[in-house]
């Protein structure tokens, strides 16, 4: 048993001595830390899941409407899912690279869906049914309904 204690004390003394000596000679411990971090936690591009649904802006609008309908128009709490919204072109051929409420509700106005899903600030009804921030595309978003806040559809990215 004394041999084990002796080995533990000697090992602790060696480790402490190396740390003190490294401090005195101004050794760069950060480089070792970063090297070990890269080995155990690679910082490469994260791959999207293969089954993640990829939608254009207009397909996403339809997905939002179906989600809102499946929530009972805000009567139920529900998570509709997560999708990737890609850049796409509008009817004039202009590339849509930002997604906001106005962009989302343009087709709703044309399709006369404003009785079902509304956005007062977009000129589509008298309520604010959708809670979302502006997003730069492509963007992964999650849709969920919250009945506690007067029936709100949350689009989080």
GROMACS .gro file of C-alpha atoms in nm:
model
  157
    1UNK     CA    1   0.000   0.000   0.000
    2UNK     CA    2   0.290   0.234   0.071
    3UNK     CA    3   0.418   0.184  -0.284
    4UNK     CA    4   0.087   0.305  -0.431
    5UNK     CA    5   0.095   0.616  -0.212
    6UNK     CA    6   0.454   0.684  -0.315
    7UNK     CA    7   0.364   0.657  -0.686
    8UNK     CA    8   0.067   0.895  -0.642
    9UNK     CA    9   0.280   1.155  -0.458
   10UNK     CA   10   0.563   1.137  -0.713
   11UNK     CA   11   0.315   1.168  -1.006
   12UNK     CA   12   0.147   1.471  -0.845
   13UNK     CA   13   0.487   1.632  -0.782
   14UNK     CA   14   0.594   1.579  -1.145
   15UNK     CA   15   0.269   1.728  -1.281
   16UNK     CA   16   0.293   2.027  -1.046
   17UNK     CA   17   0.660   2.076  -1.134
   18UNK     CA   18   0.586   2.075  -1.509
   19UNK     CA   19   0.308   2.332  -1.462
   20UNK     CA   20   0.527   2.563  -1.251
   21UNK     CA   21   0.820   2.531  -1.492
   22UNK     CA   22   0.588   2.601  -1.787
   23UNK     CA   23   0.460   2.912  -1.612
   24UNK     CA   24   0.814   3.035  -1.545
   25UNK     CA   25   0.928   2.992  -1.908
   26UNK     CA   26   0.599   3.134  -2.041
   27UNK     CA   27   0.492   2.814  -2.221
   28UNK     CA   28   0.183   2.842  -2.446
   29UNK     CA   29  -0.067   2.601  -2.287
   30UNK     CA   30  -0.344   2.738  -2.510
   31UNK     CA   31  -0.195   2.569  -2.816
   32UNK     CA   32  -0.206   2.231  -2.640
   33UNK     CA   33  -0.561   2.298  -2.528
   34UNK     CA   34  -0.672   2.393  -2.882
   35UNK     CA   35  -0.497   2.090  -3.030
   36UNK     CA   36  -0.666   1.851  -2.789
   37UNK     CA   37  -1.000   2.026  -2.837
   38UNK     CA   38  -0.975   1.981  -3.216
   39UNK     CA   39  -0.895   1.612  -3.173
   40UNK     CA   40  -1.190   1.538  -2.946
   41UNK     CA   41  -1.438   1.797  -3.081
   42UNK     CA   42  -1.377   1.857  -3.453
   43UNK     CA   43  -1.488   2.202  -3.564
   44UNK     CA   44  -1.577   2.113  -3.923
   45UNK     CA   45  -1.899   2.205  -4.097
   46UNK     CA   46  -2.198   2.043  -3.934
   47UNK     CA   47  -2.394   1.831  -4.176
   48UNK     CA   48  -2.769   1.867  -4.193
   49UNK     CA   49  -2.972   1.552  -4.134
   50UNK     CA   50  -3.061   1.370  -4.456
   51UNK     CA   51  -3.432   1.365  -4.369
   52UNK     CA   52  -3.453   1.743  -4.307
   53UNK     CA   53  -3.716   1.883  -4.541
   54UNK     CA   54  -3.577   2.156  -4.771
   55UNK     CA   55  -3.834   2.411  -4.888
   56UNK     CA   56  -3.839   2.722  -5.104
   57UNK     CA   57  -3.993   3.038  -4.960
   58UNK     CA   58  -4.330   2.966  -5.123
   59UNK     CA   59  -4.328   2.601  -5.016
   60UNK     CA   60  -4.245   2.722  -4.666
   61UNK     CA   61  -4.549   2.952  -4.678
   62UNK     CA   62  -4.768   2.653  -4.757
   63UNK     CA   63  -4.599   2.458  -4.476
   64UNK     CA   64  -4.671   2.745  -4.234
   65UNK     CA   65  -5.037   2.750  -4.338
   66UNK     CA   66  -5.072   2.371  -4.297
   67UNK     CA   67  -4.904   2.393  -3.955
   68UNK     CA   68  -5.143   2.669  -3.847
   69UNK     CA   69  -5.439   2.465  -3.970
   70UNK     CA   70  -5.317   2.151  -3.788
   71UNK     CA   71  -5.291   2.355  -3.465
   72UNK     CA   72  -5.662   2.431  -3.489
   73UNK     CA   73  -5.580   2.791  -3.585
   74UNK     CA   74  -5.401   2.850  -3.257
   75UNK     CA   75  -5.626   2.646  -3.028
   76UNK     CA   76  -5.368   2.372  -2.953
   77UNK     CA   77  -5.006   2.356  -2.844
   78UNK     CA   78  -4.808   2.167  -3.105
   79UNK     CA   79  -4.461   2.144  -3.257
   80UNK     CA   80  -4.504   2.115  -3.634
   81UNK     CA   81  -4.143   2.036  -3.716
   82UNK     CA   82  -3.812   2.170  -3.836
   83UNK     CA   83  -3.733   2.256  -4.199
   84UNK     CA   84  -3.460   2.420  -4.403
   85UNK     CA   85  -3.583   2.726  -4.594
   86UNK     CA   86  -3.370   2.780  -4.906
   87UNK     CA   87  -3.314   3.087  -5.117
   88UNK     CA   88  -3.559   3.106  -5.406
   89UNK     CA   89  -3.683   3.343  -5.673
   90UNK     CA   90  -4.004   3.544  -5.661
   91UNK     CA   91  -4.248   3.578  -5.952
   92UNK     CA   92  -4.028   3.853  -6.104
   93UNK     CA   93  -3.717   3.634  -6.096
   94UNK     CA   94  -3.557   3.830  -5.811
   95UNK     CA   95  -3.366   3.617  -5.561
   96UNK     CA   96  -3.522   3.611  -5.213
   97UNK     CA   97  -3.236   3.599  -4.962
   98UNK     CA   98  -3.417   3.734  -4.653
   99UNK     CA   99  -3.731   3.596  -4.496
  100UNK     CA  100  -3.956   3.824  -4.292
  101UNK     CA  101  -4.328   3.854  -4.226
  102UNK     CA  102  -4.391   4.068  -4.534
  103UNK     CA  103  -4.223   3.813  -4.763
  104UNK     CA  104  -4.410   3.528  -4.595
  105UNK     CA  105  -4.753   3.694  -4.617
  106UNK     CA  106  -4.736   3.815  -4.981
  107UNK     CA  107  -4.869   3.482  -5.115
  108UNK     CA  108  -5.126   3.465  -4.833
  109UNK     CA  109  -5.273   3.795  -4.953
  110UNK     CA  110  -5.294   3.664  -5.312
  111UNK     CA  111  -5.448   3.333  -5.204
  112UNK     CA  112  -5.697   3.506  -4.971
  113UNK     CA  113  -5.579   3.312  -4.665
  114UNK     CA  114  -5.596   3.622  -4.443
  115UNK     CA  115  -5.917   3.500  -4.278
  116UNK     CA  116  -5.728   3.199  -4.141
  117UNK     CA  117  -5.375   3.320  -4.066
  118UNK     CA  118  -5.331   3.690  -4.006
  119UNK     CA  119  -5.062   3.956  -3.983
  120UNK     CA  120  -5.192   4.302  -3.898
  121UNK     CA  121  -4.857   4.470  -3.972
  122UNK     CA  122  -4.856   4.312  -4.322
  123UNK     CA  123  -5.209   4.423  -4.412
  124UNK     CA  124  -5.344   4.069  -4.385
  125UNK     CA  125  -5.616   4.071  -4.119
  126UNK     CA  126  -5.645   4.237  -3.779
  127UNK     CA  127  -5.442   3.999  -3.552
  128UNK     CA  128  -5.076   3.902  -3.523
  129UNK     CA  129  -5.087   3.522  -3.551
  130UNK     CA  130  -4.719   3.474  -3.641
  131UNK     CA  131  -4.419   3.550  -3.421
  132UNK     CA  132  -4.094   3.550  -3.619
  133UNK     CA  133  -3.772   3.746  -3.659
  134UNK     CA  134  -3.608   3.837  -3.989
  135UNK     CA  135  -3.388   3.555  -4.121
  136UNK     CA  136  -3.111   3.534  -4.377
  137UNK     CA  137  -3.162   3.237  -4.609
  138UNK     CA  138  -3.081   2.949  -4.614
  139UNK     CA  139  -3.201   2.900  -4.257
  140UNK     CA  140  -3.318   2.608  -4.043
  141UNK     CA  141  -3.644   2.697  -3.867
  142UNK     CA  142  -3.878   2.532  -3.619
  143UNK     CA  143  -4.253   2.589  -3.620
  144UNK     CA  144  -4.462   2.556  -3.305
  145UNK     CA  145  -4.804   2.672  -3.191
  146UNK     CA  146  -4.873   2.828  -2.851
  147UNK     CA  147  -5.235   2.846  -2.741
  148UNK     CA  148  -5.149   3.032  -2.420
  149UNK     CA  149  -5.049   3.351  -2.603
  150UNK     CA  150  -5.382   3.401  -2.783
  151UNK     CA  151  -5.292   3.137  -3.040
  152UNK     CA  152  -4.953   3.229  -3.179
  153UNK     CA  153  -4.745   3.045  -3.438
  154UNK     CA  154  -4.377   3.074  -3.348
  155UNK     CA  155  -4.119   3.050  -3.625
  156UNK     CA  156  -3.780   3.019  -3.458
  157UNK     CA  157  -3.445   2.993  -3.630
   0.00000   0.00000   0.00000
